[in-house]
Short mmCIF file of C-alpha atoms in Angstrom, two decimals:
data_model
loop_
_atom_site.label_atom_id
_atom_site.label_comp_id
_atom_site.label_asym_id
_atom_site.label_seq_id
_atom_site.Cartn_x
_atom_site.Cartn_y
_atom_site.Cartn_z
CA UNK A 1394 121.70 89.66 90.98
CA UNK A 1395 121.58 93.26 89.89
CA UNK A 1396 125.31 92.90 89.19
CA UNK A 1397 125.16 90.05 86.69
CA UNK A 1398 122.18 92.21 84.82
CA UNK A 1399 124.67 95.19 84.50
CA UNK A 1400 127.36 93.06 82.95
CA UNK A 1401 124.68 91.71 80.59
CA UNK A 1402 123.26 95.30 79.88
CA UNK A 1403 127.18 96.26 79.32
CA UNK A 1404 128.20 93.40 77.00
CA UNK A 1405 124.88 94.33 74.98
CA UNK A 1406 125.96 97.71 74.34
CA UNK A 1407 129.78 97.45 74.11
CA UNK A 1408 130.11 94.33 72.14
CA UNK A 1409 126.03 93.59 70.76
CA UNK A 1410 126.27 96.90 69.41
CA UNK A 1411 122.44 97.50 71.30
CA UNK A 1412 121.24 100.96 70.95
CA UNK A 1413 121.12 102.90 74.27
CA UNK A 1414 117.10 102.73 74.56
CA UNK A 1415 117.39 98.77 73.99
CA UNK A 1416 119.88 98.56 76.86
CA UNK A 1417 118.32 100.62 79.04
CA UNK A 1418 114.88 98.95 78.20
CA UNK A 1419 116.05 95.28 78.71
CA UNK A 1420 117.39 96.22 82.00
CA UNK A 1421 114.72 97.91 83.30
CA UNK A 1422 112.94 94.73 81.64
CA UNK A 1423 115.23 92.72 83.61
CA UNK A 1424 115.02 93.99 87.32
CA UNK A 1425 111.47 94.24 86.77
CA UNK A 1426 111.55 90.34 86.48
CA UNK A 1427 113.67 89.79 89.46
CA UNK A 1428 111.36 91.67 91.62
CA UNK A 1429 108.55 89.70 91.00
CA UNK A 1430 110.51 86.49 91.12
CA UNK A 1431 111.42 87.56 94.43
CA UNK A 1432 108.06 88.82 95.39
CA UNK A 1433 105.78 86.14 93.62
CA UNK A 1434 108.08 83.21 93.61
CA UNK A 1435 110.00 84.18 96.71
CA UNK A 1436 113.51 83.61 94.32
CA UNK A 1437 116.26 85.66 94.99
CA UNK A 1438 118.06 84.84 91.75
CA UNK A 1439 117.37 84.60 88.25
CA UNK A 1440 118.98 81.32 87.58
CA UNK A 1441 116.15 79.61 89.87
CA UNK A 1442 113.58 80.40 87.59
CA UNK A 1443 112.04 77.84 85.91
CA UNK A 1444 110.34 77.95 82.39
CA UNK A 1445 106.94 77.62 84.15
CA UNK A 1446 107.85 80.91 86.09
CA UNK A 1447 108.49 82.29 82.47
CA UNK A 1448 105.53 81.68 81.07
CA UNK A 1449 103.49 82.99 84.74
CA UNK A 1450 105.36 86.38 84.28
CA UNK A 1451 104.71 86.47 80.64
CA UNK A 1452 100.93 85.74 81.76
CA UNK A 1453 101.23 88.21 84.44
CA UNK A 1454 101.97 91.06 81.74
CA UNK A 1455 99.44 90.17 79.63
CA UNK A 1456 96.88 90.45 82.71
CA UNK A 1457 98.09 93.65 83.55
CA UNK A 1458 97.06 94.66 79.65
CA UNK A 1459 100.47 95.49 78.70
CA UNK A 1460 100.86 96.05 75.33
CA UNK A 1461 101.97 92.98 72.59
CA UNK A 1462 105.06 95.30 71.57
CA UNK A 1463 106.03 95.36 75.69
CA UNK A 1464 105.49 91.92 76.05
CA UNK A 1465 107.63 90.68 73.27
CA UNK A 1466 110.56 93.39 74.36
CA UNK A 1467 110.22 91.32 77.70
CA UNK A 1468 110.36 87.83 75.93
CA UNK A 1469 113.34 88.86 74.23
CA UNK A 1470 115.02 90.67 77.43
CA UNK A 1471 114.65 87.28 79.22
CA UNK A 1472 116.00 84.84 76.30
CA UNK A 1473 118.66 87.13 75.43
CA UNK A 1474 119.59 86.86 79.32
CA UNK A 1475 119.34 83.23 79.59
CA UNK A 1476 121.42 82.57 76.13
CA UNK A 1477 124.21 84.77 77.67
CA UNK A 1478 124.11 83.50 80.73
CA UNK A 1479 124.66 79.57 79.41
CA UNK A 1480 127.56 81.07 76.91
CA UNK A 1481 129.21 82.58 79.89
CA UNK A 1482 128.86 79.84 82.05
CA UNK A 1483 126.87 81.78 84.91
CA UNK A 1484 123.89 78.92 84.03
CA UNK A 1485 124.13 75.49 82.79
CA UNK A 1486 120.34 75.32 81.80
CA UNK A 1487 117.87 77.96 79.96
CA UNK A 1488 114.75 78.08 81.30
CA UNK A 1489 113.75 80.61 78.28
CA UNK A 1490 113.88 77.99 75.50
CA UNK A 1491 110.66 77.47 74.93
CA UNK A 1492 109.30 80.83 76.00
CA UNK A 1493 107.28 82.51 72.99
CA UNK A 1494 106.03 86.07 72.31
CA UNK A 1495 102.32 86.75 72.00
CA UNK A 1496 100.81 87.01 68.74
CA UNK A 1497 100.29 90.26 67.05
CA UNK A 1498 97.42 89.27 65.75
CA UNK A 1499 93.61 89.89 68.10
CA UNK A 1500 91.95 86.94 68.65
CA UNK A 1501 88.57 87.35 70.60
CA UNK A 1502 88.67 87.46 73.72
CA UNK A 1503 87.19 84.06 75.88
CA UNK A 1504 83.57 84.53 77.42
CA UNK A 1505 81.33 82.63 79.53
CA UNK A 1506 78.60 82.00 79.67
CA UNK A 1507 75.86 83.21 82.54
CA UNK A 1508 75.22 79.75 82.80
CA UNK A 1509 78.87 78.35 83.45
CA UNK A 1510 79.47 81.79 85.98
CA UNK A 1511 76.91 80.34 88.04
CA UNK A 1512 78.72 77.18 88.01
CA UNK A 1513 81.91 78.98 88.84
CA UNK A 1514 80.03 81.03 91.90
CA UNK A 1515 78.82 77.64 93.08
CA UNK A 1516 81.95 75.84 93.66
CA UNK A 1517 83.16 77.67 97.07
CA UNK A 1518 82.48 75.74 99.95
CA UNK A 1519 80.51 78.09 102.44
CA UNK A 1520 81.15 75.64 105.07
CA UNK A 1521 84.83 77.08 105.48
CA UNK A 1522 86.70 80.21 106.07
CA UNK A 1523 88.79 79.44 102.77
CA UNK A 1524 85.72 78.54 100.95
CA UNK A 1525 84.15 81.91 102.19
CA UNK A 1526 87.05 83.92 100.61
CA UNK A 1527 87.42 82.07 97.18
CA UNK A 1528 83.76 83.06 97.34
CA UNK A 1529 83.63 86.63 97.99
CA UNK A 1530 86.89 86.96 95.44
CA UNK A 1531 85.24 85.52 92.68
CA UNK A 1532 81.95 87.01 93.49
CA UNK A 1533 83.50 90.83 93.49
CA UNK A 1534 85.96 90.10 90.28
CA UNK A 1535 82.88 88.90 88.27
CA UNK A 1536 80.71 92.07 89.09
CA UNK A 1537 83.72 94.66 88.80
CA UNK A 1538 85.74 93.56 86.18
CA UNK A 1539 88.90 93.83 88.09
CA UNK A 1540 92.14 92.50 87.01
CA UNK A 1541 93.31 90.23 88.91
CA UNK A 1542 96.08 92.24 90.87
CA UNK A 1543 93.89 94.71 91.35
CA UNK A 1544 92.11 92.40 93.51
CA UNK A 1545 94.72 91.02 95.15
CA UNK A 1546 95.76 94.50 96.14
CA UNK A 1547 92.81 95.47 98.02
CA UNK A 1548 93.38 96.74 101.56
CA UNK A 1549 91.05 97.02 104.47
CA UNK A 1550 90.67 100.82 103.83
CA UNK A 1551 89.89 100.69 99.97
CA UNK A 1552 86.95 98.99 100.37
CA UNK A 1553 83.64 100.64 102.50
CA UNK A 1554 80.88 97.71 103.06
CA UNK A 1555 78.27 100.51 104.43
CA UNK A 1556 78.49 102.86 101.09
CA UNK A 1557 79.49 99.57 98.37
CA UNK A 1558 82.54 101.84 97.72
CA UNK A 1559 85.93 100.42 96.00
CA UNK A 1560 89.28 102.21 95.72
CA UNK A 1561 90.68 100.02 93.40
CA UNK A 1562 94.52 100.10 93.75
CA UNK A 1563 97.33 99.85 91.02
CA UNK A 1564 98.63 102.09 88.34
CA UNK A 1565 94.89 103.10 87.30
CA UNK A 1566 93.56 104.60 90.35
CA UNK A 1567 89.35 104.70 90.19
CA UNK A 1568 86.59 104.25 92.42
CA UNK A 1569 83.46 101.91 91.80
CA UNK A 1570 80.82 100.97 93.24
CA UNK A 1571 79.80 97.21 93.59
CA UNK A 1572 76.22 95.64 93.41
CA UNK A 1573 74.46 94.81 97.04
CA UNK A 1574 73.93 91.38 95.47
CA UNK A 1575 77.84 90.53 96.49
CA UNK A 1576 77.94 92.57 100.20
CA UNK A 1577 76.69 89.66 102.12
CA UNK A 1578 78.95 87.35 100.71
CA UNK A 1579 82.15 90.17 101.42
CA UNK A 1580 80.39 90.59 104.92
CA UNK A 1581 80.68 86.65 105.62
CA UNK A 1582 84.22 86.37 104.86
CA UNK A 1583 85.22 89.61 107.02
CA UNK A 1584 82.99 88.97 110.04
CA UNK A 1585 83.75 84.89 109.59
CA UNK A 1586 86.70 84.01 107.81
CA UNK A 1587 89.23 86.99 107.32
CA UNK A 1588 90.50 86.59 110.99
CA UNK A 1589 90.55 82.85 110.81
CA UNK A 1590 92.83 83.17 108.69
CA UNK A 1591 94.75 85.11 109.73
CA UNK A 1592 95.12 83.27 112.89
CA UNK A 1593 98.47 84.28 114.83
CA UNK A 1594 99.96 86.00 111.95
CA UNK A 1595 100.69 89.97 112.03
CA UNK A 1596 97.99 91.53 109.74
CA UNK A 1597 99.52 93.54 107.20
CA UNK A 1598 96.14 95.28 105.97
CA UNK A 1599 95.29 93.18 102.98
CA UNK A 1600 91.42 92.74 102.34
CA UNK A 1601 91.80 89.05 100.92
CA UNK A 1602 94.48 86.94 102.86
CA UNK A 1603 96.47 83.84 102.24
CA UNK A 1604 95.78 80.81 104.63
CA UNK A 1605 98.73 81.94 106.46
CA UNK A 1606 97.66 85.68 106.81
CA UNK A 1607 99.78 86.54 103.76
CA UNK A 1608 98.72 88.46 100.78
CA UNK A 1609 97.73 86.06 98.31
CA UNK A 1610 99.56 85.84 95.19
CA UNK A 1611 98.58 86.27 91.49
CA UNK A 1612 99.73 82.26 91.19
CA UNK A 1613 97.57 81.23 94.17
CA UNK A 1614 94.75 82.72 93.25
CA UNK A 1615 95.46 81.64 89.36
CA UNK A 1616 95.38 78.22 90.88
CA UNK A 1617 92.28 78.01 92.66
CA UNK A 1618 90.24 79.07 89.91
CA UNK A 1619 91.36 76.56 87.53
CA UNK A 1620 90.40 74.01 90.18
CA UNK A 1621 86.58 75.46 90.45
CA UNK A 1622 86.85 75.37 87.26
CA UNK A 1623 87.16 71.81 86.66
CA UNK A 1624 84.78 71.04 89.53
CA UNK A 1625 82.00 73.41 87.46
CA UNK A 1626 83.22 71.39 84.42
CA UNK A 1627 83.96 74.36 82.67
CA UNK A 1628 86.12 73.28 79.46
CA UNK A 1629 86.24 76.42 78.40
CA UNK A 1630 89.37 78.29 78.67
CA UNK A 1631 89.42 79.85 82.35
CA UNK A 1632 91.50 82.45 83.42
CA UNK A 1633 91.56 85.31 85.83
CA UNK A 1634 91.06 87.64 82.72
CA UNK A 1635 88.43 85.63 81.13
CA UNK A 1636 86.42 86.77 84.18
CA UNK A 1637 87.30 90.25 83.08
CA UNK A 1638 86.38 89.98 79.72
CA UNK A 1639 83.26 88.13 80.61
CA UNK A 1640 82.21 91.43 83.18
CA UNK A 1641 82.23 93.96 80.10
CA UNK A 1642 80.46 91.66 77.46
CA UNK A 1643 77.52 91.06 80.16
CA UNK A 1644 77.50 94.26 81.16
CA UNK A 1645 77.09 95.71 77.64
CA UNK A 1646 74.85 93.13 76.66
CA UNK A 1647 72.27 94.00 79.57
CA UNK A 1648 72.48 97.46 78.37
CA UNK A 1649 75.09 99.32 81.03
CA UNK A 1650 76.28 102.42 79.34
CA UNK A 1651 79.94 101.82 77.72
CA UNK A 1652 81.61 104.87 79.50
CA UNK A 1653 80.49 103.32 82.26
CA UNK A 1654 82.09 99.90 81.94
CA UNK A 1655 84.92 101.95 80.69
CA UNK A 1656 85.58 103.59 83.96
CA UNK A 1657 84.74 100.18 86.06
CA UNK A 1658 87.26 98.35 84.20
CA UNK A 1659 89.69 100.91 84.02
CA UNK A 1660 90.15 101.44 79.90
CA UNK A 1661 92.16 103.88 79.11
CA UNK A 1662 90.52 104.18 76.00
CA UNK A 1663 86.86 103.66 75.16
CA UNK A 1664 87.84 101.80 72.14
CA UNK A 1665 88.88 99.09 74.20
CA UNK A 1666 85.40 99.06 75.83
CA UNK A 1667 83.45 99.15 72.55
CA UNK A 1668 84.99 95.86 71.25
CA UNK A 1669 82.97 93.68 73.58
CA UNK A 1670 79.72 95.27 72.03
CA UNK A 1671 79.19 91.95 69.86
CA UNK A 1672 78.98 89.66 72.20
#
């Protein structure tokens, strides 16, 4: 695959007339993509991806609070891909078509309500070992604020149940601490459900596992919160980052300090904090 992307990046700079930044940037853009195909999707080519992978990447980017200005870049390195790719013949179809850049302009961010979380918490069947994961997941990302592949990046040693200590993994290294409220329900699925799952499969050290011992992907998880969801009959809009958002306006509304929330969540800038002070 990497072959067809340098051919792409070399007809955009010898015949496109791209500057070198724009080559090297779409790429970088590019591989980037491929690699999570491969690792999300489990696609080994581009030309598998369909336009719902598209828009899960383009999701994916947002939730990892890249900026508009990246994500568009990205948009455009993946259409600009695609159309090649059809004029060349290398693809008959382009999954891209409909693909769309965020919009410049801030809208406010989703929030629930304390009333619909507790709906949300509810859902999780504690009668399971599944059940008892999807609980202790959403339980921690609603108290922490945690994106969601931050989460989903845990391993065994980041987290200490005795002290209530995190080491949150990812790009934005920081330790928190997490309220006692949530340790039974991260005790449960350890002691009860963690090796369950895991059954016969070779443990590879993540905290939260997949039904077959696997690390659980952003898609999966994506998934099983939309279906809560509609079981809490939630209609507003629900996704992994709404939980995020939700964290910092509760916790600034009950009067948490905002360079606190700052570090829990991982701002880089306390800016970013501030603008959930009026909710």
């Amino acid at each position: 695959m990497s072959q067809k992307i340098e051919e792409y990046v070399e007809y955009l700079s010898m015949e496109a007339g791209k500057s070198v930044n724009t080559c090297l940037s779409y790429g970088r853009d590019l591989r980037q993509f491929a690699d999570w195909l491969s690792s999300e999707c489990h696609l080994a080519s581009l030309f598998d991806a369909s336009s719902s992978d598209l828009d899960s990447y383009i999701y994916d980017l947002t939730d990892l609070d890249k900026s508009p200005a990246t994500i568009s870049r990205n948009v455009a390195s993946l259409k600009g891909f695609y159309s090649y790719a059809v004029m060349v013949g290398w693809s008959g179809t382009d999954p891209s078509t409909g693909l769309k850049p965020p919009k410049v302009i801030k809208k406010r961010p989703t929030i629930l309500s304390d009333s619909e979380i507790m709906k949300l918490l509810s859902q999780p069947s504690s009668e399971n070992a599944k059940g008892r994961r999807d609980k202790a997941m959403l339980e921690l990302l609603c108290d922490t604020g945690l994106r969601v592949s931050e989460l989903l990046g845990i391993k065994m040693g980041d987290i200490d149940l005795k002290t209530r200590k995190l080491n949150v993994p990812g790009g934005r290294t920081r330790t928190i601490t997490f309220d006692k409220r949530i340790l039974k329900y991260l005790k449960e699925y350890v002691e009860s459900s963690r090796k369950v799952l895991l059954g016969e499969h070779t443990d590879e050290g993540f905290f939260f596992v997949n039904v077959d011992g696997s690390e659980m992907s952003r898609q999966g998880f994506w998934k099983n919160l939309k279906k809560y969801g509609n079981e809490a009959g939630i209609e507003t809009e629900l996704t992994p980052h709404t939980l995020r958002h939700s964290f910092a306006a509760r916790a600034l509304r009950n009067g948490k300090d905002a360079k606190d929330v700052q570090k829990t969540m991982g701002h880089a800038d306390i800016s970013t904090t501030n603008e959930y002070m009026d909710y």
